[in-house]
């Protein structure tokens, strides 16, 4: 429905522009297209150069389309390029990232939803202080917690492992996801919860049957936010992982650094696209809900 | 002991007491209305009965069972909320069946109960719709249906009609009344609309400032208000309250009322000489508009119609009646004339006062003076 409204709005806007004059419309579109090109240029450079043999890049044709189209750089980046000391390609690290990001996003979103539910519908003495502390957690600079966190992970026996990274991202993620869900649930009518209580539903039944089915938009916002942040994180990945638990971002850095002799730019480009692809995909799949969710929040609250 | 007993119940938020010691005993099948202005504690009391708010002190019992620490779901009550509170993700049938499902009623029985109630409320054709696809009046019905399928001991209504437009509100009011007469369940109903209170209830609790000001049948509340607040709050237009002084004339207790032009009108009390003990006392006299009429419109069964002449200030024709405003004791007083009486602002006009319906209050305590 929101999309329908948006398109009709856009339509109305367009007809108005036509009335004010076709000339201004062309100016606007030309400008928009120019901006579009400007923003797409880096992507173009990456894609084009990841499909060329290295010799073509070295010949100085960064902007040109490939003469001899090749997928070898992609294959190399994926499975055989030198990353650090081993020539494994990015594949194992890509898997590490997936293994890290999926549970971290899922758990932090569910816990955020539960926290938001409790903080708005099952209020208790001191709940605002608890929420305040959670919010405070969002804004502690990453660098400040590096050493205490390393010590914690060591004590918990998960230092240098993927579960350790999941834990770190959970700790940071819950603050944000709680913030999102709390603000969303604040608008959620409390009378519905009370009605369900009288109907005989318990704490978790109300959460599952009444709250969650109405939480789609904010869940999408939360998932996209968490996914992007955790996937793109470099600092925690570099600080808390071992060789066999490094996430994609760290591996990409190692790939670029560890090439001996000639820099294989085409392989680097291919690897960089691989690292960016999942977030891109999440945006494309869930992006329209993202805008919708943000708007729903802003209109109501 | 009644069916629903509220014994010395109080409610305190932090240091603020929003409900003072309250005692109400509701019989089975009664329709109790809690009425009062905004913020008087009606919803708080209702939520305490429902178990949605804790009882600070005192006790709430249903069928003789103490309910203070019983969860809402186990009190066998159902509630209709002001916003209807229909679950937006479920259709009408699922909404209505949810409570039964939570109480472990098998699917077949649930379906049967839902279709019976849907028939009763004439919402069968809506069963597959989502709440978002219903009009306000339909939502209201569904909310009632959801309460009805549970067959609870007590129904609780929190301003169920306040979101409807004026006409629909009157229709639904009649419908709720019919439903109560048919099903004879015990109902506690919150409203701030005194007309709703008078038309629906078998008993009314008028609340103000966290106190129950008066508890009684609609007739008791209307004819014998316990204090000036109840007198002014119940009835529309509200009861005229104006200062007067008790005096004696020919051995009879009378009320002396100063008129606009400095003269004094004298109206004998109908209650014989019960008021004589108050000789010389300043009082507030309360007379409802329908007890101040034109001469021909006066109640023929009353033995205490007295005339007084006063200047008409404003006339407000209202179709079936004309409300005439004059001044008595320095206060504006509304009288109810028949519609076809010729009366103009500025006229001096004879008003007929039915002293059988007059009540007296103490101006200091605002409480009723017997007499
Ligand atoms: N959670 C709370 N904390 C503090 N005070 C509260 C709380 N809930 C209600 N109150 C106060 O209690 C009083 C009674 O509230 P209540 O909701 O019972 O009023 P009401 O009679 O239902 O009014 P309305 O007609 O506006 O619904 C009000 O003064 C309100 O401010
Ligand atoms: Mg209320």
XYZ file of C-alpha atoms and ligand atoms in Angstrom:
704
model
C 0.000 0.000 0.000
C 2.784 2.390 0.893
C 4.422 1.698 -2.462
C 1.137 2.287 -4.259
C 0.745 5.587 -2.445
C 4.320 6.488 -3.268
C 3.909 5.803 -6.975
C 0.676 7.769 -7.204
C 2.407 10.586 -5.387
C 5.296 10.417 -7.790
C 2.809 10.413 -10.664
C 1.064 13.473 -9.309
C 4.426 15.181 -8.924
C 5.400 14.378 -12.506
C 2.179 15.735 -13.994
C 2.681 18.907 -12.043
C 6.199 19.276 -13.407
C 4.858 18.829 -16.934
C 2.405 21.607 -16.323
C 5.150 23.936 -15.109
C 7.102 23.217 -18.307
C 8.830 20.357 -20.070
C 12.147 22.241 -19.991
C 12.589 22.120 -16.240
C 11.729 18.443 -16.329
C 14.645 17.741 -18.676
C 16.988 19.717 -16.462
C 15.929 17.684 -13.447
C 16.304 14.362 -15.222
C 19.669 15.296 -16.695
C 20.936 16.238 -13.255
C 19.594 13.040 -11.739
C 21.226 10.927 -14.413
C 24.538 12.716 -13.969
C 24.473 12.077 -10.237
C 23.539 8.498 -10.897
C 26.529 8.040 -13.196
C 28.811 9.694 -10.688
C 27.752 7.280 -7.961
C 27.832 4.246 -10.218
C 31.293 5.000 -11.584
C 33.273 3.191 -8.843
C 31.092 0.117 -9.246
C 31.683 0.253 -12.984
C 35.420 0.444 -12.513
C 35.347 -2.499 -10.125
C 33.197 -4.712 -12.280
C 35.016 -3.910 -15.527
C 38.476 -4.426 -14.096
C 37.550 -7.630 -12.313
C 36.738 -9.120 -15.721
C 40.018 -8.212 -17.455
C 43.360 -9.937 -17.593
C 45.941 -8.103 -15.479
C 47.879 -7.053 -18.570
C 45.004 -4.905 -19.791
C 44.896 -3.017 -16.490
C 48.646 -2.553 -16.494
C 48.411 -1.158 -20.012
C 46.522 1.739 -18.413
C 42.966 1.159 -19.585
C 41.147 1.491 -16.249
C 37.987 2.883 -17.807
C 37.869 0.718 -20.914
C 35.671 -2.333 -21.298
C 37.605 -5.621 -21.266
C 39.083 -6.699 -24.640
C 39.371 -10.293 -23.570
C 36.581 -11.101 -21.118
C 37.800 -13.441 -18.369
C 36.330 -14.852 -15.161
C 39.697 -16.073 -13.963
C 40.178 -13.232 -11.444
C 36.856 -14.184 -9.813
C 37.791 -17.831 -9.629
C 41.173 -16.927 -8.232
C 39.789 -14.545 -5.624
C 37.233 -17.122 -4.566
C 39.327 -20.236 -4.281
C 43.027 -19.933 -4.993
C 44.450 -16.480 -4.300
C 47.026 -16.014 -1.589
C 45.315 -14.763 1.587
C 47.868 -14.190 4.297
C 50.053 -17.257 4.357
C 47.684 -19.680 2.663
C 46.467 -19.790 -0.908
C 42.846 -20.615 -0.155
C 41.059 -17.706 -1.808
C 38.315 -15.883 0.052
C 35.908 -18.814 0.236
C 36.596 -20.005 3.807
C 36.450 -16.442 5.092
C 33.224 -15.785 3.271
C 31.834 -18.807 5.089
C 33.202 -17.464 8.380
C 31.381 -14.199 7.771
C 28.130 -15.992 7.003
C 28.504 -18.177 10.091
C 29.106 -15.063 12.134
C 26.566 -12.702 10.669
C 23.504 -14.951 10.489
C 23.333 -15.980 14.158
C 24.483 -12.549 15.325
C 21.743 -10.801 13.341
C 19.055 -13.330 14.215
C 19.804 -13.412 17.930
C 20.269 -9.673 18.336
C 17.016 -8.999 16.477
C 15.008 -11.473 18.539
C 16.537 -10.262 21.806
C 15.966 -6.657 20.758
C 12.323 -7.445 20.074
C 11.957 -9.141 23.451
C 13.654 -6.246 25.211
C 11.458 -3.729 23.430
C 8.381 -5.749 24.377
C 9.355 -5.899 28.041
C 10.433 -2.262 28.211
C 7.125 -1.026 26.808
C 4.497 -3.571 27.826
C 5.818 -5.184 31.016
C 7.321 -2.174 32.627
C 9.125 -2.626 35.907
C 10.796 -0.452 38.473
C 13.954 1.017 36.979
C 13.124 0.090 33.399
C 14.099 3.506 32.081
C 17.509 3.126 33.703
C 17.974 -0.260 32.055
C 17.010 1.237 28.712
C 19.323 4.192 29.309
C 22.228 1.839 29.955
C 21.450 -0.150 26.810
C 21.411 3.080 24.818
C 24.668 4.125 26.405
C 26.098 0.828 25.189
C 25.308 1.860 21.606
C 27.493 4.903 21.840
C 30.605 3.586 23.545
C 33.375 3.873 20.936
C 34.538 0.467 19.687
C 38.177 1.149 20.474
C 37.427 1.608 24.150
C 36.192 -1.925 24.684
C 38.885 -3.756 22.703
C 41.101 -4.725 25.625
C 38.385 -5.518 28.187
C 36.575 -7.504 25.522
C 39.708 -9.492 24.666
C 40.026 -10.360 28.344
C 36.362 -11.353 28.560
C 36.593 -13.577 25.490
C 39.684 -15.197 26.945
C 37.920 -15.891 30.229
C 34.948 -17.330 28.391
C 37.250 -19.544 26.326
C 35.963 -18.293 22.977
C 38.825 -15.989 22.028
C 39.753 -16.201 18.350
C 36.669 -18.185 17.363
C 33.567 -17.437 15.314
C 31.312 -17.795 18.413
C 33.542 -15.197 20.066
C 32.892 -12.773 17.210
C 29.175 -13.533 17.383
C 29.253 -12.690 21.073
C 31.010 -9.366 20.472
C 28.546 -8.346 17.781
C 25.610 -9.431 19.931
C 26.766 -7.253 22.772
C 27.003 -4.266 20.464
C 23.942 -5.124 18.415
C 21.420 -5.554 21.215
C 21.575 -1.887 22.166
C 20.528 -0.811 18.694
C 17.941 -3.512 18.128
C 16.388 -2.764 21.529
C 16.235 0.913 20.640
C 14.489 0.155 17.359
C 11.931 -2.237 18.828
C 11.274 -0.210 21.945
C 10.408 2.868 19.928
C 8.265 0.823 17.579
C 6.406 -1.000 20.336
C 5.831 2.234 22.189
C 3.296 3.065 19.471
C 1.773 -0.380 19.746
C -1.549 -0.134 21.622
C -1.207 -1.435 25.159
C -4.899 -2.283 25.197
C -4.156 -5.121 22.763
C -1.757 -6.633 25.247
C -4.275 -6.203 28.035
C -7.004 -7.786 25.937
C -4.738 -10.755 25.261
C -3.929 -11.034 28.970
C -7.625 -11.212 29.782
C -8.073 -13.739 26.983
C -5.567 -15.902 28.814
C -2.403 -15.446 26.780
C 0.883 -15.517 28.686
C 4.080 -13.513 28.258
C 5.498 -15.441 25.307
C 2.162 -16.171 23.651
C 1.390 -12.459 23.542
C 4.833 -11.805 22.109
C 4.501 -14.475 19.451
C 0.829 -14.161 18.508
C 0.150 -10.448 19.016
C 3.397 -8.454 18.888
C 5.546 -10.292 16.345
C 2.943 -10.449 13.552
C 2.813 -6.645 13.627
C 6.569 -6.163 13.774
C 7.467 -6.806 10.104
C 8.662 -3.327 9.130
C 10.834 -2.750 12.166
C 12.273 -6.268 12.007
C 13.406 -5.569 8.430
C 14.988 -2.277 9.447
C 16.734 -3.989 12.301
C 17.976 -6.899 10.174
C 19.363 -4.632 7.470
C 21.064 -2.398 9.986
C 22.619 -5.256 11.921
C 23.575 -7.202 8.819
C 25.360 -4.257 7.237
C 27.191 -3.304 10.386
C 28.300 -6.780 11.328
C 29.232 -7.829 7.812
C 31.230 -4.671 7.194
C 32.940 -4.631 10.582
C 36.702 -4.685 10.346
C 37.975 -3.647 13.757
C 36.426 -6.463 15.816
C 37.202 -8.953 13.081
C 40.867 -7.909 12.998
C 41.151 -7.800 16.786
C 39.349 -10.923 17.929
C 39.820 -13.529 15.188
C 42.457 -16.129 14.428
C 43.551 -17.191 10.947
C 40.816 -19.777 10.736
C 38.035 -17.519 12.043
C 38.741 -14.326 10.126
C 35.723 -12.666 8.563
C 35.572 -11.543 4.939
C 36.639 -7.956 5.591
C 39.859 -8.962 7.265
C 40.588 -11.593 4.621
C 40.065 -9.044 1.864
C 42.609 -6.814 3.495
C 45.036 -9.721 3.722
C 44.410 -10.603 0.099
C 45.353 -7.106 -0.987
C 48.337 -6.891 1.348
C 49.788 -10.325 0.826
C 50.231 -10.353 -2.940
C 53.924 -10.678 -3.482
C 55.507 -9.081 -6.498
C 52.868 -7.821 -8.918
C 49.607 -6.501 -7.479
C 46.791 -8.500 -9.022
C 44.341 -5.653 -9.243
C 41.759 -7.665 -11.136
C 41.677 -10.264 -8.351
C 41.450 -7.527 -5.721
C 38.530 -5.957 -7.534
C 36.750 -9.299 -7.759
C 37.333 -9.938 -4.045
C 36.071 -6.484 -3.106
C 32.849 -7.053 -5.053
C 32.391 -10.406 -3.338
C 32.751 -8.718 0.033
C 30.154 -6.099 -0.877
C 27.681 -8.421 -2.561
C 25.765 -9.783 0.463
C 24.905 -6.358 1.861
C 23.890 -5.254 -1.607
C 21.655 -8.288 -1.873
C 20.038 -7.622 1.509
C 19.280 -4.061 0.442
C 17.777 -5.134 -2.849
C 15.600 -7.828 -1.279
C 14.505 -5.929 1.814
C 15.248 -2.341 0.830
C 11.732 -1.258 0.053
C 10.620 -2.498 3.460
C 13.514 -0.550 4.927
C 12.216 2.761 3.640
C 8.690 1.781 4.586
C 9.739 0.801 8.110
C 11.671 3.982 8.685
C 8.748 6.037 7.437
C 6.241 4.154 9.571
C 8.324 5.001 12.585
C 8.772 8.622 11.640
C 5.144 9.293 10.825
C 3.815 7.800 14.031
C 6.472 8.789 16.492
C -22.347 -10.756 50.113
C -22.861 -10.039 46.445
C -21.722 -11.593 43.209
C -18.938 -9.081 42.733
C -17.670 -7.488 45.921
C -15.385 -4.509 46.120
C -14.369 -4.134 49.748
C -12.442 -1.109 50.991
C -10.443 -1.155 47.755
C -7.892 1.611 47.228
C -5.324 2.403 44.572
C -2.162 4.425 44.983
C 0.369 5.336 42.312
C 3.567 6.297 44.084
C 2.291 8.749 46.653
C -0.876 9.735 44.804
C -4.063 8.054 45.899
C -6.262 7.864 42.809
C -8.947 5.646 44.340
C -10.036 6.112 47.945
C -11.636 3.394 50.025
C -14.430 2.037 47.877
C -17.176 -0.399 48.811
C -19.500 -1.669 46.124
C -21.415 -4.908 46.112
C -22.884 -6.003 42.790
C -25.634 -8.622 42.605
C -25.747 -11.274 39.891
C -27.326 -9.912 36.725
C -26.883 -6.304 37.725
C -25.782 -3.591 35.318
C -23.542 -1.304 37.320
C -22.367 1.888 35.656
C -19.337 3.784 36.939
C -19.772 7.353 35.823
C -17.797 10.499 36.454
C -15.683 13.156 34.795
C -12.311 12.414 33.236
C -9.621 11.361 35.681
C -11.990 10.394 38.499
C -10.666 6.830 38.682
C -13.359 4.880 36.814
C -10.977 3.024 34.511
C -8.636 2.409 37.400
C -11.395 0.700 39.364
C -12.471 -1.318 36.331
C -8.893 -2.404 35.642
C -8.587 -3.472 39.252
C -11.640 -5.686 38.836
C -10.100 -7.067 35.642
C -6.773 -7.692 37.343
C -4.891 -5.365 35.014
C -4.026 -3.092 37.950
C -3.009 -4.241 41.414
C -5.226 -3.483 44.364
C -3.203 -1.341 46.773
C -5.336 -2.286 49.765
C -8.717 -3.858 50.313
C -10.222 -6.729 48.411
C -12.011 -7.629 45.214
C -14.015 -10.850 45.181
C -16.082 -12.544 42.493
C -18.532 -15.261 43.566
C -17.062 -15.061 47.032
C -13.554 -15.844 45.814
C -10.835 -13.341 46.649
C -9.358 -12.148 43.355
C -6.538 -9.813 44.415
C -3.780 -12.194 43.391
C -5.590 -14.086 40.643
C -4.385 -13.457 37.097
C -6.824 -11.688 34.740
C -7.171 -14.816 32.622
C -8.384 -16.849 35.590
C -11.001 -14.418 36.876
C -13.531 -15.498 34.289
C -14.182 -11.959 33.159
C -14.284 -10.423 29.714
C -13.567 -6.861 28.822
C -14.532 -4.543 25.987
C -12.049 -1.729 25.538
C -12.580 1.824 24.397
C -10.334 1.243 21.367
C -11.918 -2.227 20.877
C -8.409 -3.713 20.957
C -9.055 -6.200 18.158
C -5.944 -8.143 17.186
C -5.018 -6.586 13.827
C -3.350 -9.692 12.391
C -6.317 -12.015 13.008
C -9.661 -12.067 11.278
C -12.920 -11.610 13.138
C -13.462 -15.308 13.793
C -9.899 -15.737 15.069
C -10.280 -12.674 17.242
C -13.392 -14.078 18.813
C -11.946 -17.552 19.257
C -8.603 -16.436 20.701
C -9.743 -16.429 24.321
C -11.293 -19.872 23.988
C -8.166 -21.170 22.291
C -6.037 -19.843 25.159
C -8.303 -21.652 27.590
C -7.806 -24.913 25.746
C -11.287 -25.236 24.248
C -11.212 -27.692 21.305
C -11.525 -26.304 17.782
C -14.980 -27.701 17.050
C -16.446 -26.179 20.207
C -14.745 -22.862 19.490
C -16.222 -22.694 16.013
C -19.657 -23.453 17.358
C -19.456 -20.789 20.060
C -18.171 -18.209 17.585
C -20.902 -18.874 15.042
C -23.607 -18.715 17.717
C -22.424 -15.380 19.026
C -21.859 -14.063 15.506
C -25.469 -14.885 14.747
C -26.661 -13.169 17.903
C -24.769 -10.001 17.001
C -25.468 -10.296 13.259
C -21.824 -10.302 12.268
C -21.739 -13.706 10.568
C -20.891 -12.135 7.204
C -17.857 -10.413 8.756
C -16.178 -13.476 10.229
C -13.460 -13.664 7.576
C -12.554 -9.997 7.565
C -9.615 -8.371 9.276
C -10.364 -5.620 11.816
C -8.880 -3.061 9.425
C -11.685 -3.815 6.973
C -14.489 -3.020 9.423
C -16.374 0.160 10.231
C -16.366 1.558 13.755
C -19.749 0.108 14.579
C -18.781 -3.311 13.231
C -15.577 -3.293 15.261
C -17.634 -2.476 18.306
C -19.834 -5.493 17.687
C -16.870 -7.762 17.161
C -15.325 -6.527 20.394
C -18.551 -7.382 22.189
C -18.681 -10.711 20.410
C -15.197 -11.526 21.576
C -16.317 -10.858 25.145
C -19.562 -12.824 24.753
C -18.098 -16.103 23.446
C -16.226 -16.540 26.686
C -19.470 -16.693 28.697
C -17.781 -14.889 31.575
C -19.117 -14.261 35.083
C -18.673 -10.525 34.697
C -18.483 -8.270 31.658
C -16.369 -5.175 31.934
C -16.888 -2.310 29.505
C -14.568 0.704 29.404
C -16.297 3.509 27.496
C -17.213 1.165 24.657
C -19.295 3.711 22.773
C -17.156 6.813 22.999
C -15.532 6.282 19.601
C -18.815 6.087 17.706
C -20.745 8.914 16.118
C -23.785 10.243 17.949
C -26.434 8.266 16.099
C -24.619 4.954 16.201
C -23.929 5.491 19.876
C -27.633 5.675 20.615
C -28.315 2.553 18.535
C -25.578 0.561 20.205
C -26.745 1.740 23.596
C -30.146 0.241 22.947
C -28.495 -2.890 21.658
C -26.361 -3.321 24.751
C -29.433 -2.849 26.902
C -31.355 -5.484 24.937
C -28.422 -7.838 25.145
C -28.280 -7.435 28.902
C -31.990 -8.080 29.267
C -31.644 -11.203 27.173
C -28.477 -12.681 28.659
C -28.820 -11.351 32.212
C -25.076 -11.339 32.794
C -23.448 -9.125 35.356
C -21.977 -6.012 33.791
C -19.726 -3.257 35.067
C -19.699 -0.414 32.593
C -17.567 2.719 32.629
C -18.676 5.913 30.963
C -18.397 9.634 31.422
C -21.740 10.126 29.697
C -24.441 10.548 32.321
C -27.213 9.790 29.814
C -25.649 6.412 29.068
C -25.439 5.824 32.795
C -29.085 6.652 33.401
C -30.458 4.669 30.468
C -28.379 1.500 30.800
C -27.828 0.873 34.453
C -29.691 -0.900 37.154
C -27.370 0.900 39.548
C -24.982 3.794 39.204
C -21.841 4.695 41.098
C -21.083 8.367 40.562
C -17.371 8.995 41.034
C -15.343 12.130 41.462
C -11.798 12.717 42.652
C -11.235 9.059 43.475
C -14.306 8.813 45.696
C -17.627 7.148 45.016
C -19.903 10.108 45.605
C -23.126 8.156 45.504
C -24.249 4.633 44.740
C -27.863 4.004 43.874
C -30.499 3.263 41.280
C -30.805 5.757 38.431
C -33.960 7.157 40.017
C -32.332 7.605 43.426
C -29.362 9.318 41.872
C -31.535 11.573 39.756
C -34.166 12.490 42.337
C -32.136 12.383 45.514
C -28.552 13.366 44.759
C -26.358 12.997 47.820
C -24.384 16.146 47.187
C -24.001 19.096 44.860
C -21.528 17.302 42.619
C -23.926 14.466 41.854
C -26.772 16.951 41.438
C -24.809 18.976 38.915
C -23.252 16.039 37.064
C -26.293 13.859 36.462
C -29.030 15.139 34.180
C -29.025 17.320 31.099
C -29.413 20.255 31.272
C -28.007 19.901 34.746
C -29.830 20.701 37.966
C -30.139 24.381 38.834
C -28.237 25.190 42.011
C -28.748 28.621 43.543
C -28.492 30.213 46.976
C -31.562 30.623 49.172
C -32.306 31.191 52.845
C -34.589 29.135 55.034
C -37.290 31.134 56.830
C -40.632 30.627 58.556
C -43.904 32.003 57.318
C -47.265 31.231 58.924
C -45.594 28.345 60.758
C -44.330 26.850 57.488
C -40.713 26.436 56.411
C -39.998 28.437 53.276
C -37.072 29.177 50.979
C -36.426 32.866 50.370
C -34.834 33.565 47.014
C -33.577 36.969 45.941
C -34.726 37.947 42.478
C -33.035 39.979 39.786
C -34.776 43.235 40.712
C -33.970 43.093 44.439
C -37.283 41.572 45.454
C -37.529 38.286 47.307
C -39.580 35.276 46.284
C -40.877 32.905 48.915
C -41.384 29.238 48.138
C -42.731 26.874 50.834
C -40.903 23.576 51.192
C -43.002 20.585 50.283
C -41.559 18.410 53.014
C -43.856 19.923 55.676
C -41.873 21.232 58.571
C -38.787 19.045 58.329
C -36.878 22.117 57.142
C -38.088 24.203 60.107
C -35.058 23.183 62.175
C -32.891 24.983 59.649
C -34.665 28.323 60.151
C -32.359 31.184 59.256
C -29.795 29.008 57.512
C -28.194 29.817 54.149
C -28.643 26.903 51.778
C -28.170 25.979 48.131
C -31.445 25.015 46.554
C -31.400 22.429 43.782
C -34.267 22.257 41.305
C -34.122 20.469 37.943
C -35.160 22.387 34.819
C -38.231 20.206 34.316
C -39.488 21.247 37.767
C -39.475 24.929 36.745
C -42.033 25.362 33.992
C -44.650 27.628 32.537
C -47.877 27.477 34.506
C -49.759 25.158 32.193
C -46.810 22.842 31.798
C -46.556 22.154 35.528
C -46.882 18.603 36.817
C -50.559 18.116 37.614
C -49.881 15.387 40.163
C -47.729 17.625 42.309
C -49.350 19.255 45.336
C -46.602 21.795 45.715
C -46.576 23.996 42.622
C -45.656 27.561 43.511
C -45.457 30.591 41.327
C -42.788 33.198 41.109
C -42.274 35.990 38.627
C -38.891 36.659 37.128
C -37.329 38.330 34.102
C -36.517 36.111 31.117
C -32.916 36.515 29.952
C -32.514 34.019 27.122
C -34.757 31.528 25.363
C -33.356 28.401 23.727
C -35.906 26.556 21.594
C -34.944 22.858 21.435
C -37.712 21.389 19.318
C -39.899 19.592 21.800
C -39.195 22.095 24.588
C -38.002 25.628 25.019
C -35.358 26.237 27.657
C -35.792 29.586 29.339
C -32.972 31.161 31.318
C -33.662 33.543 34.176
C -31.850 34.593 37.341
C -32.629 33.320 40.812
C -30.445 34.060 43.828
C -27.941 35.710 41.488
C -27.396 32.496 39.504
C -28.544 31.625 36.014
C -31.385 29.168 36.204
C -32.788 27.121 33.333
C -36.481 26.351 33.130
C -38.143 23.946 30.757
C -41.189 25.353 28.952
C -43.466 23.701 26.482
C -42.379 24.551 22.960
C -45.426 26.603 22.044
C -45.326 29.042 24.966
C -44.871 32.598 23.742
C -41.976 34.015 25.694
C -39.407 36.639 24.763
C -36.191 37.762 26.407
C -36.858 40.773 28.640
C -40.411 39.657 29.578
C -41.379 39.271 33.198
C -42.953 35.877 33.237
C -44.606 33.674 35.865
C -42.641 30.482 36.490
C -44.233 27.454 38.161
C -41.876 25.712 40.569
C -42.531 22.137 41.664
C -41.227 22.187 45.231
C -41.769 18.439 45.623
C -38.686 18.052 43.468
C -36.565 20.636 45.254
C -33.552 19.516 47.243
C -31.396 21.531 49.623
C -27.626 21.473 50.124
C -25.249 22.898 52.666
C -23.187 25.565 50.856
C -20.081 24.740 52.929
C -19.947 20.939 52.807
C -21.966 20.720 49.559
C -23.804 17.776 51.145
C -27.526 17.200 51.033
C -29.600 18.656 53.872
C -32.396 16.315 54.741
C -35.813 17.814 54.699
N 0.085 4.673 35.779
C -0.333 5.771 36.440
N 0.507 6.470 37.219
C 0.086 7.570 37.883
N -1.152 8.050 37.843
C -2.048 7.397 37.085
C -1.695 6.228 36.344
N -2.789 5.797 35.684
C -3.767 6.659 35.999
N -3.339 7.613 36.842
C -4.133 8.708 37.411
O -5.243 8.137 38.054
C -6.375 8.963 37.899
C -7.552 8.126 37.445
O -7.288 7.633 36.156
P -8.370 6.822 35.341
O -7.725 6.341 34.096
O -8.989 5.813 36.230
O -9.414 7.955 34.988
P -10.815 7.804 34.273
O -11.837 8.113 35.295
O -10.907 6.517 33.580
O -10.773 8.997 33.238
P -11.147 9.013 31.680
O -12.597 9.290 31.613
O -10.348 10.168 31.178
O -10.759 7.712 31.094
C -5.990 10.066 36.943
O -5.810 11.256 37.673
C -4.701 9.599 36.338
O -3.858 10.689 36.094
Mg -10.880 5.853 31.477
